[in-house]
Amino acid sequence: MSTPWGKTQAAPVMPCSLQDVMSEQLATELQHQEEKESLNAGETRTFQEILAAASENSAETTDDWLLAQMLQQEFDREHDQALKIEEKKFNGNNKVSISFENYRAVHPAYRDDEEEDEEVDQDEMENRKSAWDSPSPKFNKSGVSGKGKNITTKHDAVICGRRNASKIMDFGPEFHSGDGEGIDMKLSNKVYNRLKMHSLSETKRSQRLHEKKEFSTSEHVLDPRTKLLLYKMVNNETLESVGGSISSGKESVIYHAYGGSKEGVLLSHECAIKIYKTTLNEFKNRGAYVDGDHRFSRDEFKKNNPRKVIRIWGEKETANLNRMKKFGIPCPAVQVLNKHVLVMSFIGKDQIPAPKLKNAHLSVEDLEDAYEQVVKIMDTMQNKCALVHGDLSEYNLLWFEDKVWVIDVSQSVELTHPKAMEFLFRDCYNVCKFFKKAGVHNVKEPEQLFNQITGLNIKGKGAEFAAQVQRYDKERSAELLAHQITMKEYAFDYYFEKSQQDRLLEEQEEEGEDLGEVLEERNDPFEYFYEKSLQDKADRGEEAENSSENEEDDDDEVIEEELKNADERTMDRIKLG
Ligand code: ADP
Ligand code: MG
């Protein structure tokens, strides 16, 4: 039989049973036989040899089959190159990339790309063994090697020293260990341990920096839906302009803005816009905060799609801030909530946000004052607002005009939350730790502060105390369940309804007055609209609620189109970044 690979003797095909065909032994035998035959044939060349031969006398190739093969391979190579470019374009800088490997046409064996280089590098590395790699004696189970006078233990200072010196080469690449090659370097355990600690912290620091960089580049890019929301708010003069980014965190980004007016009511001159982010991961982590908060029950959480779910954070933060404001806690005043975009008053001045307690560098007197304020805030939150912050620390407390301001309450929970007391103890712990470390005298122990705020008398300290707090949470939740407390009896509804009644009374008293004036008298104009919209929603009932859910989002194309046609002057007033 003639093929471009040479001539082979066509062996008569003998019928055989399926069992034989499946037999591995038979397969091996057949292969051996085939190889022997092809060797005998003497003319057999590998594909590469054929190509090499072809390129030697490339002036003319008469073998059509070979030509076809060569053309095909050239074509395949081009195809793969195009595919590689496509793959690069598709993946961009994404962390998770998709490989088009399976669509490549050239067999891996015939690829002449980077993998070979890697192998070379590997070989080079193998050859580059240093003095440290000189074999150390083999120790038996009890860590001893040699006999009599020549006995060495695995704790031998020289061996340990060498081993330590060699191990520093395994530290992170950012760790400059110097070039100890060729020197019989030894490091004592003490020095090694210190270097190791340093290396670990360096690695962590560089990771953090890296993460920050990744974040700051990706975070500033808002999705078109959010951009359009901001655009509309500027276009309808709710906001005068949107300025630069204040913060970019895992769960939200914050921008500065100058307020306009909504329905005739002026917004704060300076505003902070909090945009909740729409990835699923955070929901998973934060589910615990919503779980058990009847206002935003888990069922709602589950059945909603991510875009709707993210709004819950805005609604939660809004409700919590409003309630805190009502009881006089210094916190941002909610101005407008639009889907997952919350506009609140800005704590700070001239676009400079107030510092967090962590960075405020207060004098000891101011710190002492701040501590008293925080304790008072915690007490009011607990005993008046019936809320637990849940993430209270020097990071979420700002210092502005000699006052402590509380922010970031989207995760704050009702006292009826099954883990409310656990969260409260954690808050106490963080607050006490910060002020104590900062040098404030008379800072209470977290356990003491917890008992003072709650009026409970839980005994013990540290982990034991925490365990008792958890037990308390559990028993109380069980009790609540046993009494089958209905939604209406929860604190939120109580306060909500009460505020509605107060408003009605207030409005009756103010009857005849201009609506604009009435609203201006309220220090929190948003609340009126927000609660009114909630009430309206409730009045309209389930059906209306569903349809309003559907009113919902425009699809992506419409959004892109609207953005494309956006007014340029309005766009100029939005400067993210
Ligand atoms: P996150 O959930 O990302 O921690 P925060 O609400 O804590 O969100 O806001 C992040 C940062 O943005 C805060 O630490 C603070 O510096 C700044 N910030 C948030 N809200 C305001 C505001 N109303 N006024 C001024 N700065 C704010
Ligand atoms: Mg925060």
XYZ file of C-alpha atoms and ligand atoms in Angstrom:
605
model
C 0.000 0.000 0.000
C 1.437 3.432 -0.930
C 1.070 6.414 1.419
C 3.122 9.553 1.818
C 4.663 7.912 4.896
C 6.118 5.148 2.806
C 5.137 1.720 1.608
C 3.708 -0.785 4.012
C 2.732 -4.331 3.461
C -1.000 -4.623 3.707
C -1.605 -7.530 6.059
C -4.760 -9.511 5.433
C -7.396 -8.500 7.906
C -8.415 -11.474 10.012
C -11.827 -11.543 11.626
C -11.626 -11.555 15.432
C -13.992 -11.437 18.350
C -14.970 -8.280 20.201
C -13.237 -9.586 23.311
C -9.982 -9.771 21.358
C -10.417 -6.281 20.043
C -10.931 -4.949 23.531
C -7.949 -6.844 24.886
C -5.116 -4.593 25.911
C -2.633 -7.372 25.376
C -3.738 -7.749 21.789
C -3.487 -4.022 21.242
C 0.092 -3.979 22.507
C 1.024 -6.944 20.362
C -0.475 -5.334 17.284
C 1.393 -2.148 17.959
C 4.704 -3.964 18.327
C 4.047 -5.799 15.124
C 3.193 -2.608 13.312
C 6.324 -0.873 14.543
C 8.476 -3.794 13.490
C 6.938 -3.796 10.059
C 7.397 -0.108 9.575
C 11.044 -0.358 10.665
C 11.541 -3.097 8.151
C 10.019 -0.996 5.489
C 12.987 1.337 6.088
C 11.440 4.231 4.242
C 9.237 5.492 7.008
C 9.841 9.081 8.000
C 8.203 11.168 10.615
C 6.104 14.082 9.581
C 8.849 16.452 10.670
C 11.401 14.584 8.588
C 9.159 14.879 5.598
C 8.769 18.587 6.196
C 12.487 18.991 6.691
C 13.169 17.137 3.498
C 10.581 19.201 1.732
C 12.131 22.441 2.863
C 15.612 21.282 1.812
C 14.601 20.847 -1.766
C 11.810 23.347 -1.484
C 12.284 24.565 -5.024
C 9.789 22.037 -6.098
C 7.674 19.542 -4.354
C 6.035 17.063 -6.517
C 4.248 15.187 -3.804
C 0.699 16.637 -3.831
C -0.195 14.947 -0.604
C 2.774 16.524 1.131
C 1.930 19.907 -0.299
C -1.598 19.583 0.936
C -0.292 18.645 4.391
C 2.037 21.614 4.486
C -0.639 23.999 3.372
C -3.001 22.584 5.911
C -0.444 23.025 8.665
C 0.243 26.585 7.629
C -3.456 27.241 7.588
C -3.854 25.651 11.036
C -1.062 27.795 12.439
C -2.683 30.938 11.152
C -5.988 29.807 12.556
C -4.376 29.229 15.969
C -2.695 32.587 15.924
C -5.976 34.314 15.190
C -7.545 32.260 17.955
C -4.853 33.353 20.395
C -5.520 36.992 19.617
C -9.230 36.386 20.001
C -8.611 34.664 23.344
C -6.497 37.573 24.595
C -9.128 40.057 23.537
C -11.886 38.045 25.147
C -10.118 37.631 28.468
C -8.641 41.102 28.690
C -7.347 41.660 32.201
C -9.965 39.477 33.799
C -8.794 37.375 36.691
C -10.737 34.416 35.433
C -9.879 33.641 31.880
C -11.330 31.263 29.387
C -9.006 29.110 27.346
C -9.629 28.474 23.664
C -7.109 25.662 23.812
C -9.645 23.101 22.694
C -10.288 24.981 19.495
C -6.673 25.019 18.384
C -5.974 23.084 15.240
C -2.235 22.417 15.485
C -1.435 19.369 17.537
C 0.407 20.309 20.757
C 3.394 18.245 19.649
C 3.890 20.454 16.592
C 3.494 23.778 18.400
C 6.610 25.832 18.620
C 5.583 28.278 21.315
C 6.421 29.274 24.870
C 6.214 25.883 26.588
C 9.644 24.964 25.327
C 11.158 28.029 26.943
C 9.672 27.027 30.234
C 11.300 23.660 30.031
C 14.650 25.293 29.401
C 14.163 27.510 32.420
C 13.323 24.500 34.510
C 16.504 22.777 33.397
C 18.518 25.851 34.168
C 17.015 26.020 37.614
C 17.873 22.387 38.195
C 21.513 23.097 37.365
C 21.643 26.075 39.648
C 21.962 24.199 42.889
C 23.756 26.194 45.512
C 26.021 25.242 48.382
C 22.987 25.046 50.656
C 21.690 22.163 48.639
C 24.645 20.025 49.569
C 23.080 16.923 50.990
C 22.538 17.074 54.701
C 23.015 13.822 56.604
C 20.114 11.441 56.706
C 18.648 11.256 60.197
C 16.997 8.245 61.675
C 13.628 8.394 63.414
C 15.076 9.833 66.591
C 16.772 12.592 64.599
C 20.317 11.240 64.926
C 22.892 10.480 62.249
C 26.360 8.890 62.370
C 27.997 6.880 65.082
C 30.259 7.401 68.082
C 32.260 10.617 67.896
C 30.795 11.572 64.513
C 27.216 11.637 65.772
C 25.129 14.548 64.508
C 21.614 15.405 65.630
C 19.026 17.180 63.536
C 19.380 20.123 65.896
C 23.028 20.516 65.007
C 23.675 24.252 64.768
C 25.570 24.099 61.474
C 22.992 21.925 59.758
C 20.108 23.961 61.125
C 21.848 27.122 60.063
C 22.366 25.848 56.531
C 18.805 24.624 56.318
C 17.531 27.991 57.519
C 19.689 29.840 55.022
C 18.402 27.669 52.222
C 14.803 28.120 53.334
C 14.879 31.872 52.960
C 14.977 31.295 49.234
C 11.376 30.064 49.514
C 10.166 33.404 50.831
C 8.026 35.601 48.608
C 9.680 37.208 45.585
C 9.304 40.630 47.177
C 11.647 39.522 49.937
C 15.180 40.600 49.137
C 17.260 37.891 50.651
C 20.449 38.863 48.853
C 22.556 36.442 46.890
C 24.024 33.892 49.208
C 25.040 31.544 46.464
C 28.476 30.138 46.788
C 28.738 31.133 50.431
C 28.232 28.522 53.067
C 25.667 30.724 54.770
C 24.120 29.713 58.088
C 21.299 31.447 59.921
C 20.437 30.858 63.552
C 16.838 29.881 64.321
C 16.233 33.242 65.948
C 17.334 35.206 62.913
C 15.462 32.867 60.600
C 12.232 33.255 62.563
C 12.467 37.009 62.485
C 13.107 36.994 58.754
C 10.224 34.618 58.247
C 7.844 36.895 60.166
C 9.057 39.851 58.166
C 8.649 37.991 54.917
C 5.089 36.989 55.804
C 4.089 40.522 56.630
C 5.752 41.789 53.458
C 3.872 39.255 51.366
C 0.620 40.259 53.002
C 1.345 43.933 52.464
C 2.121 43.461 48.830
C -1.035 41.387 48.396
C -3.043 44.139 50.011
C -1.490 46.727 47.739
C -2.203 44.544 44.765
C -5.818 44.089 45.796
C -6.178 47.789 46.318
C -4.843 48.473 42.874
C -7.147 45.935 41.310
C -10.058 47.435 43.157
C -9.356 51.025 42.435
C -9.155 50.387 38.747
C -12.197 48.174 38.480
C -14.304 49.899 41.100
C -14.437 53.264 39.504
C -16.128 51.833 36.520
C -19.816 52.040 37.210
C -22.178 49.875 35.269
C -24.309 51.664 32.679
C -27.460 51.181 34.758
C -25.945 53.100 37.670
C -24.490 55.730 35.378
C -27.910 56.293 33.901
C -29.445 56.628 37.364
C -26.888 59.287 38.276
C -27.376 60.987 34.933
C -31.115 61.171 35.468
C -30.678 62.598 38.950
C -28.419 65.325 37.608
C -30.626 65.912 34.596
C -33.726 66.449 36.705
C -31.757 68.702 39.057
C -32.058 66.427 42.090
C -28.299 66.722 42.098
C -26.359 69.668 40.883
C -23.273 67.649 40.105
C -21.521 64.457 41.041
C -17.892 64.766 42.043
C -15.051 62.410 42.771
C -14.919 59.166 44.598
C -14.660 59.243 48.391
C -14.343 55.583 49.060
C -14.406 52.328 47.246
C -15.107 49.333 49.413
C -16.186 45.758 49.012
C -19.839 46.459 49.407
C -20.233 49.975 48.174
C -18.666 52.962 46.513
C -19.140 56.489 47.770
C -19.082 59.662 45.672
C -19.327 63.279 46.590
C -22.126 65.354 45.076
C -23.694 68.770 45.315
C -27.390 68.604 46.042
C -30.144 70.192 43.962
C -33.786 69.883 44.862
C -36.495 67.299 44.681
C -40.139 68.206 44.375
C -39.381 71.695 45.502
C -37.414 70.641 48.577
C -33.749 71.498 48.754
C -31.315 68.715 49.351
C -28.223 69.133 51.506
C -25.710 71.392 49.830
C -23.074 68.674 49.975
C -24.080 65.050 49.639
C -22.506 61.638 49.783
C -23.814 59.104 47.291
C -23.581 55.502 48.352
C -23.866 52.989 45.562
C -24.388 49.430 46.674
C -22.614 46.914 44.545
C -24.244 44.105 42.759
C -22.165 41.018 43.124
C -23.610 37.898 44.613
C -20.760 37.155 47.004
C -21.531 39.938 49.361
C -25.101 38.794 49.701
C -23.922 35.443 50.814
C -21.746 36.978 53.472
C -24.263 39.437 54.577
C -27.269 37.164 54.541
C -26.873 36.758 58.290
C -27.719 40.390 58.815
C -30.916 40.142 56.865
C -31.813 36.736 58.133
C -34.024 37.332 61.107
C -34.707 40.948 60.352
C -38.365 40.668 59.507
C -38.329 43.886 57.568
C -36.105 42.332 54.979
C -36.781 38.677 55.381
C -34.674 35.953 53.874
C -37.572 34.778 51.739
C -37.595 38.092 50.029
C -33.877 37.740 49.753
C -34.079 34.403 48.081
C -36.820 35.000 45.621
C -35.491 38.281 44.366
C -32.978 38.684 41.647
C -29.609 40.232 42.531
C -30.488 43.660 41.251
C -33.565 43.782 43.409
C -31.779 42.241 46.347
C -29.084 44.896 46.347
C -31.743 47.501 46.890
C -32.533 45.956 50.217
C -29.261 47.360 51.553
C -30.297 50.812 50.515
C -33.713 50.383 52.060
C -32.211 49.035 55.226
C -29.646 51.786 55.541
C -32.340 54.355 54.833
C -34.716 53.004 57.459
C -31.931 52.731 60.023
C -30.534 56.206 59.386
C -34.002 57.689 59.605
C -34.663 56.003 62.875
C -31.317 57.086 64.304
C -31.900 60.668 63.182
C -35.264 60.611 64.849
C -33.617 59.865 68.169
C -30.941 62.470 67.758
C -27.965 60.315 66.853
C -25.532 62.287 64.680
C -25.624 60.476 61.350
C -26.050 61.338 57.665
C -29.540 62.508 56.756
C -31.051 60.496 53.940
C -31.937 62.691 50.984
C -33.021 60.367 48.192
C -33.034 56.631 47.688
C -33.229 55.580 44.082
C -32.910 51.832 43.594
C -29.410 50.957 44.778
C -28.240 54.566 44.934
C -28.574 56.325 48.269
C -28.015 60.053 48.509
C -27.346 61.305 52.029
C -25.953 64.419 53.598
C -22.201 64.739 53.495
C -20.282 64.609 56.763
C -17.409 66.957 56.078
C -16.901 70.208 54.257
C -15.803 71.414 50.849
C -15.605 67.912 49.472
C -13.283 66.793 52.250
C -14.924 64.003 54.185
C -14.637 63.995 57.956
C -11.916 61.621 59.116
C -12.718 58.266 60.611
C -11.920 58.033 64.315
C -9.141 55.739 63.251
C -7.408 58.540 61.346
C -8.573 61.579 63.262
C -5.448 61.822 65.482
C -7.399 63.306 68.350
C -5.926 64.669 71.537
C -6.492 62.574 74.635
C -9.202 64.985 75.823
C -11.032 64.742 72.503
C -10.662 60.982 72.573
C -12.145 60.852 76.050
C -14.989 63.009 74.863
C -15.427 60.826 71.778
C -15.579 57.727 73.958
C -18.366 59.215 76.085
C -20.236 60.150 72.926
C -19.908 56.667 71.471
C -21.212 55.077 74.660
C -24.173 57.425 74.589
C -24.799 56.644 70.910
C -24.728 52.918 71.628
C -27.147 53.382 74.478
C -29.577 55.380 72.344
C -29.337 52.914 69.494
C -30.144 50.068 71.831
C -32.758 51.596 74.057
C -34.483 54.067 71.786
C -33.917 52.930 68.217
C -34.007 49.225 69.098
C -31.088 48.698 66.712
C -27.655 47.152 66.926
C -25.089 48.683 64.608
C -23.337 45.404 63.901
C -20.169 46.934 62.459
C -19.319 49.619 64.955
C -15.655 50.489 65.103
C -13.217 53.321 64.538
C -13.792 52.781 60.791
C -17.471 53.618 60.820
C -17.357 56.527 63.243
C -16.430 59.929 61.825
C -15.191 62.968 63.735
C -16.694 66.214 62.540
C -17.224 69.515 64.340
C -16.349 67.977 67.698
C -18.938 65.295 67.297
C -18.872 61.606 66.599
C -21.016 60.679 63.596
C -22.206 57.159 62.929
C -22.213 55.851 59.372
C -22.568 52.566 57.520
C -25.724 51.117 58.998
C -26.967 49.006 56.108
C -26.159 45.891 58.104
C -27.581 47.142 61.397
C -30.250 44.902 62.835
C -33.352 45.034 64.970
C -33.060 43.937 68.575
C -35.263 41.015 67.643
C -32.601 39.691 65.320
C -31.475 36.225 66.446
C -27.887 37.387 66.728
C -28.496 40.939 67.898
C -26.720 40.525 71.229
C -23.788 38.730 69.680
C -23.363 41.654 67.271
C -23.714 44.116 70.132
C -21.010 42.427 72.158
C -18.718 42.516 69.144
C -19.432 46.246 68.780
C -18.627 46.768 72.474
C -15.433 44.814 72.061
C -14.270 46.865 69.049
C -15.116 50.196 70.614
C -13.437 49.427 73.955
C -10.375 48.020 72.258
C -9.908 51.114 70.120
C -10.286 53.648 72.918
C -8.203 51.657 75.329
C -5.394 51.360 72.840
C -5.672 55.059 72.080
C -4.916 55.774 75.715
C -8.319 56.780 77.064
C -8.612 56.247 80.812
C -11.669 54.688 82.364
C -12.581 52.711 79.286
C -14.917 49.984 80.437
C -14.310 46.350 79.760
C -16.475 45.236 76.816
C -18.435 42.904 79.103
C -19.164 45.770 81.458
C -20.230 48.072 78.641
C -22.467 45.374 77.227
C -24.221 44.827 80.559
C -24.556 48.556 81.074
C -26.183 49.101 77.686
C -28.474 46.107 77.787
C -29.281 46.179 81.480
C -28.432 42.477 81.534
C -26.201 40.883 84.086
C -24.221 38.356 82.118
C -21.267 36.993 84.075
C -17.833 35.906 82.962
C -15.175 37.267 80.662
C -13.992 36.954 77.072
C -14.951 33.780 75.262
C -17.006 32.565 78.176
C -18.996 35.791 78.183
C -19.437 35.620 74.407
C -20.739 32.065 74.709
C -23.290 33.191 77.275
C -24.355 36.047 75.036
C -24.906 33.560 72.223
C -26.927 31.348 74.533
C -28.988 34.356 75.518
C -29.615 35.146 71.841
C -30.721 31.591 71.221
C -33.076 31.387 74.146
C -34.615 34.726 73.332
C -35.159 33.765 69.691
C -36.781 30.532 70.769
C -39.002 32.492 73.105
C -39.989 34.884 70.375
C -40.837 31.982 68.144
C -42.778 30.225 70.878
C -44.910 33.275 71.338
C -45.317 33.417 67.616
C -44.820 37.091 67.553
C -46.409 38.435 64.451
C -44.698 40.847 62.169
C -46.857 43.669 63.397
C -45.502 43.386 66.891
C -41.931 43.939 65.871
C -40.360 47.175 66.828
C -39.925 48.466 63.310
C -43.616 48.370 62.545
C -44.386 49.841 65.883
C -42.152 52.815 65.241
C -43.218 53.043 61.661
C -46.899 53.178 62.500
C -46.257 55.515 65.355
C -44.392 57.874 63.086
C -47.286 57.759 60.652
C -49.714 58.669 63.424
C -47.460 61.452 64.662
C -47.290 62.771 61.175
C -51.034 62.714 60.765
C -51.441 64.638 64.010
C -48.759 67.077 62.995
C -50.321 67.597 59.632
C -53.739 68.169 61.115
C -52.258 70.843 63.328
C -50.537 72.441 60.432
C -53.582 72.298 58.212
C -53.950 75.086 55.750
C -50.235 75.705 55.555
C -48.380 75.494 52.315
C -46.997 71.988 51.685
C -43.590 73.406 50.833
C -43.358 75.107 54.180
C -44.458 72.035 56.040
C -41.758 70.058 54.377
C -39.111 72.631 54.975
C -39.836 72.507 58.647
C -38.880 68.896 58.694
C -35.216 68.444 59.006
C -35.509 65.237 57.072
C -37.499 65.844 53.898
C -36.633 62.511 52.448
C -38.301 60.638 55.216
C -41.627 62.050 54.241
C -41.345 60.815 50.676
C -39.828 57.547 51.625
C -42.367 56.638 54.212
C -45.147 57.945 52.054
C -44.004 55.715 49.235
C -43.908 52.772 51.621
C -47.385 53.587 52.795
C -48.617 53.972 49.235
C -47.077 50.662 48.392
C -48.813 49.029 51.318
C -52.100 50.655 50.340
C -51.811 49.408 46.814
C -51.310 45.927 48.099
C -49.499 42.885 46.882
C -50.604 43.161 43.272
C -49.422 46.686 42.874
C -46.173 45.793 44.501
C -45.567 43.077 41.991
C -46.294 45.321 39.101
C -44.009 47.962 40.485
C -41.321 45.318 40.700
C -41.909 44.695 37.046
C -41.920 48.339 36.147
C -38.297 47.804 36.970
C -35.312 47.810 34.893
C -34.986 48.764 31.309
C -32.988 46.295 29.363
C -29.332 46.843 28.646
C -29.797 48.082 25.105
C -32.250 50.760 26.151
C -29.820 51.901 28.827
C -26.907 52.083 26.411
C -29.099 53.976 23.966
C -30.179 56.481 26.608
C -26.603 57.000 27.676
C -25.563 57.512 24.095
C -28.194 60.179 23.654
C -27.443 61.761 27.005
C -27.138 65.496 27.170
C -23.469 66.415 27.101
C -23.761 69.326 29.473
C -25.406 67.099 32.033
C -22.757 64.485 31.516
C -20.121 67.149 32.159
C -21.564 67.560 35.619
C -20.806 63.959 36.467
C -17.164 63.410 37.206
C -16.516 60.017 38.612
C -13.078 58.753 39.257
P -18.686 50.597 53.427
O -19.830 49.674 53.601
O -18.037 50.498 52.097
O -17.723 50.576 54.592
P -19.395 53.213 54.407
O -20.807 53.682 54.532
O -18.676 52.889 55.665
O -19.360 52.027 53.372
O -18.594 54.330 53.632
C -17.250 54.182 53.285
C -16.465 55.449 53.571
O -17.017 56.535 52.860
C -16.527 55.852 55.026
O -15.519 55.239 55.758
C -16.385 57.332 54.976
O -15.032 57.682 54.928
C -17.022 57.697 53.664
N -18.421 58.124 53.868
C -19.514 57.353 53.854
N -20.626 58.058 54.065
C -20.225 59.335 54.202
C -20.909 60.564 54.431
N -22.226 60.618 54.558
N -20.169 61.682 54.528
C -18.827 61.642 54.397
N -18.133 60.532 54.169
C -18.817 59.380 54.075
Mg -17.679 51.248 56.481
